[in-house]
Amino acid sequence: MLREEILAGRLQGGSPVREHEVAERLGVSRTPVREAVSRLVAEGLLLKDGNRTAHVFRPSLAELLEIYEIRTPLESLAARLACESPDEEFLDALETAGDALRAARPGIDWARKHEAFHLCLLAGSRRPRLTALVRTLRVQSEPYVRFAVAFDFELREQARQDHLEIIQLARRSAAEEVERRVRAHLTATVTRVSALLDSHQVPAPGAAPAEP
């Protein structure tokens, strides 16, 4: 119920989601509400800092574009560094992460394994400062990706194809091609997510529910 209310725009971006209020409104105990909130936080539809009240994710096109403007060159650089002289351990780990992602169930399972794949590629750069910077930017942008995937199933399919190509290129130590593929992958992602936000297909703060 909570998920549907968020996706339909009935709960506006930035709105607080207090467990006791939701439980009272729905006529249920707080336990299933608490579990639902935890799942929605994992999906990126709700944001929660520490033990404070969860809030509905508030998408911002300007924020998204700024994050990717910084993230794209850094993450594609890390991918190139990871594939310049990749060892077998790294390649096996990347392939295992790719296999897990292809077998992932839609939703939280896919989101977690998608993140695991990219973090594996990132770690292969063996550049701790670069890795830390990109990880921070990924944390900031991941809610947008998770939010968009709930609307755009083609985004997940395109990501699957991109990840497979990245693994194949990494196996050939085609570092510069990996860099270009990752850059194109990130550019395509931000373009699709931006289009969803710009066209109001993703509920913005105060947006009315879409007509059936």
Coordinates of C-alpha atoms in Angstrom, one line a residue:
M1 CA 0.0 0.0 0.0
L2 CA 2.7 2.5 0.9
R3 CA 4.6 1.7 -2.3
E4 CA 1.6 2.3 -4.4
E5 CA 0.8 5.6 -2.6
I6 CA 4.4 6.8 -3.3
L7 CA 4.4 5.7 -7.0
A8 CA 1.0 7.2 -7.6
G9 CA 2.0 10.5 -6.1
R10 CA -0.4 10.4 -3.2
L11 CA 2.5 10.8 -0.8
Q12 CA 4.4 13.8 -2.0
G13 CA 8.2 14.0 -2.2
G14 CA 9.7 15.0 1.2
S15 CA 6.6 14.0 3.1
P16 CA 7.3 12.3 6.5
V17 CA 6.2 8.7 6.9
R18 CA 5.6 8.1 10.6
E19 CA 5.0 4.4 11.4
H20 CA 2.4 4.9 14.0
E21 CA 0.4 7.3 11.8
V22 CA 0.5 4.8 8.9
A23 CA -0.5 1.9 11.1
E24 CA -3.4 3.8 12.5
R25 CA -4.6 5.0 9.1
L26 CA -4.4 1.5 7.6
G27 CA -5.7 -0.3 10.7
V28 CA -2.7 -2.6 11.1
S29 CA 0.0 -3.1 13.7
R30 CA 3.3 -1.2 13.5
T31 CA 5.2 -4.4 12.7
P32 CA 4.2 -4.8 9.0
V33 CA 4.5 -1.0 8.6
R34 CA 8.0 -1.1 10.0
E35 CA 8.9 -3.9 7.6
A36 CA 7.4 -2.0 4.7
V37 CA 9.3 1.1 5.5
S38 CA 12.6 -0.9 5.7
R39 CA 11.9 -2.4 2.2
L40 CA 11.1 1.0 0.8
V41 CA 14.2 2.5 2.2
A42 CA 16.2 -0.3 0.6
E43 CA 14.5 0.5 -2.7
G44 CA 15.2 4.2 -2.5
L45 CA 11.6 5.2 -2.4
L46 CA 12.0 6.4 1.2
L47 CA 15.0 8.0 2.7
K48 CA 16.0 7.6 6.4
D49 CA 18.9 9.1 8.2
G50 CA 19.8 7.0 11.3
N51 CA 16.8 6.5 13.5
R52 CA 14.9 9.5 12.3
T53 CA 11.6 9.6 10.6
A54 CA 11.6 8.3 7.0
H55 CA 10.7 10.7 4.2
V56 CA 9.4 10.2 0.7
F57 CA 12.3 10.5 -1.8
R58 CA 12.1 14.0 -3.4
P59 CA 13.6 13.8 -6.9
S60 CA 15.5 16.9 -8.2
L61 CA 16.6 17.1 -11.8
A62 CA 19.3 19.7 -11.0
E63 CA 20.8 17.5 -8.3
L64 CA 20.7 14.4 -10.5
L65 CA 22.5 16.2 -13.4
E66 CA 25.2 17.7 -11.0
I67 CA 25.9 14.3 -9.5
Y68 CA 26.4 12.6 -12.9
E69 CA 28.4 15.5 -14.2
I70 CA 31.0 14.7 -11.5
R71 CA 30.4 10.9 -11.3
T72 CA 30.6 10.0 -15.0
P73 CA 34.3 11.0 -15.7
L74 CA 35.5 9.6 -12.3
E75 CA 33.7 6.3 -12.6
S76 CA 34.7 5.7 -16.2
L77 CA 38.3 6.5 -15.3
A78 CA 38.2 3.9 -12.5
A79 CA 36.8 1.4 -14.9
R80 CA 39.7 2.0 -17.3
L81 CA 42.2 1.6 -14.5
A82 CA 40.6 -1.6 -13.4
C83 CA 40.9 -3.1 -16.8
E84 CA 44.4 -2.0 -17.9
S85 CA 46.1 -5.0 -16.3
P86 CA 43.3 -7.1 -14.8
D87 CA 44.2 -10.2 -12.8
E88 CA 42.2 -13.4 -12.9
E89 CA 40.8 -12.9 -9.4
F90 CA 39.3 -9.5 -10.4
L91 CA 37.9 -10.9 -13.7
D92 CA 36.3 -13.9 -11.9
A93 CA 34.8 -11.6 -9.3
L94 CA 33.3 -9.3 -11.9
E95 CA 31.9 -12.2 -13.9
T96 CA 30.4 -13.7 -10.7
A97 CA 28.8 -10.3 -9.9
G98 CA 27.4 -10.1 -13.4
D99 CA 25.9 -13.6 -13.2
A100 CA 24.3 -12.7 -9.9
L101 CA 22.8 -9.5 -11.4
R102 CA 21.4 -11.4 -14.4
A103 CA 19.7 -13.8 -12.0
A104 CA 18.4 -11.1 -9.7
R105 CA 14.7 -10.6 -9.0
P106 CA 13.2 -7.2 -9.9
G107 CA 13.2 -4.7 -7.0
I108 CA 15.5 -4.7 -4.0
D109 CA 17.4 -7.9 -5.1
W110 CA 18.2 -6.3 -8.5
A111 CA 19.2 -3.0 -6.9
R112 CA 21.6 -4.6 -4.4
K113 CA 23.3 -6.8 -7.0
H114 CA 23.5 -3.9 -9.5
E115 CA 25.3 -1.9 -6.9
A116 CA 27.6 -4.9 -6.1
F117 CA 28.6 -5.2 -9.8
H118 CA 29.6 -1.6 -10.0
L119 CA 31.4 -1.6 -6.7
C120 CA 33.4 -4.7 -7.9
L121 CA 34.4 -2.9 -11.1
L122 CA 35.3 0.2 -9.0
A123 CA 37.4 -1.8 -6.5
G124 CA 39.4 -3.2 -9.4
S125 CA 40.9 0.3 -10.0
R126 CA 43.0 -0.1 -6.8
R127 CA 42.7 3.6 -6.2
P128 CA 41.3 4.1 -2.7
R129 CA 40.7 7.8 -3.0
L130 CA 39.1 7.6 -6.3
T131 CA 37.0 4.7 -5.1
A132 CA 35.8 6.7 -2.0
L133 CA 34.8 9.6 -4.2
V134 CA 32.8 7.5 -6.6
R135 CA 31.2 5.5 -3.8
T136 CA 29.9 8.7 -2.3
L137 CA 28.5 9.9 -5.6
R138 CA 26.9 6.5 -6.2
V139 CA 25.2 6.6 -2.8
Q140 CA 23.7 10.0 -3.7
S141 CA 22.5 8.9 -7.2
E142 CA 21.3 5.3 -6.4
P143 CA 17.9 6.4 -5.1
Y144 CA 17.2 8.0 -8.5
V145 CA 18.2 4.8 -10.3
R146 CA 16.0 2.6 -8.1
F147 CA 13.1 5.1 -8.3
A148 CA 13.3 5.2 -12.1
V149 CA 13.6 1.4 -12.5
A150 CA 10.2 1.1 -10.8
F151 CA 8.8 3.0 -13.8
D152 CA 11.1 2.2 -16.7
F153 CA 11.7 -1.6 -17.1
E154 CA 13.7 -1.0 -20.3
L155 CA 16.3 0.7 -18.2
R156 CA 17.0 -2.5 -16.3
E157 CA 17.2 -4.5 -19.6
Q158 CA 19.6 -2.0 -21.1
A159 CA 21.8 -2.1 -18.0
R160 CA 21.9 -5.9 -18.3
Q161 CA 23.3 -5.7 -21.8
D162 CA 25.8 -3.0 -20.8
H163 CA 27.1 -5.1 -17.9
L164 CA 27.6 -8.1 -20.1
E165 CA 29.5 -6.0 -22.6
I166 CA 31.7 -4.6 -19.9
I167 CA 32.6 -8.1 -18.7
Q168 CA 33.5 -9.2 -22.2
L169 CA 35.7 -6.1 -22.7
A170 CA 37.4 -6.5 -19.4
R171 CA 38.3 -10.1 -20.3
R172 CA 40.1 -8.7 -23.3
S173 CA 41.9 -6.0 -21.2
A174 CA 40.2 -3.5 -23.5
A175 CA 40.6 -0.7 -21.0
E176 CA 39.8 2.3 -23.2
E177 CA 36.8 0.5 -24.6
V178 CA 35.6 -0.3 -21.0
E179 CA 36.0 3.4 -20.2
R180 CA 33.9 4.4 -23.2
R181 CA 31.3 1.8 -22.4
V182 CA 30.9 2.8 -18.8
R183 CA 30.7 6.5 -19.8
A184 CA 28.0 5.6 -22.3
H185 CA 26.2 3.5 -19.7
L186 CA 26.1 6.3 -17.2
T187 CA 25.2 8.9 -19.8
A188 CA 22.3 6.7 -21.0
T189 CA 21.1 6.2 -17.4
V190 CA 21.1 9.9 -16.5
T191 CA 19.3 10.7 -19.8
R192 CA 16.5 8.2 -19.2
V193 CA 16.1 9.2 -15.5
S194 CA 16.2 12.9 -16.5
A195 CA 13.5 12.3 -19.1
L196 CA 11.3 10.6 -16.5
L197 CA 11.7 13.5 -14.1
D198 CA 11.3 16.2 -16.8
S199 CA 8.2 14.7 -18.3
H200 CA 6.7 14.1 -14.8
Q201 CA 6.4 10.4 -15.3
V202 CA 8.1 10.2 -11.9
P203 CA 5.9 11.9 -9.3
A204 CA 7.5 15.2 -8.4
P205 CA 6.8 17.1 -5.1
G206 CA 3.1 18.1 -5.2
A207 CA 2.4 16.2 -8.4
A208 CA -1.1 14.8 -8.8
P209 CA -1.5 11.0 -9.4
A210 CA -1.4 10.0 -13.0
E211 CA -4.7 9.5 -14.7
P212 CA -5.7 5.8 -15.3

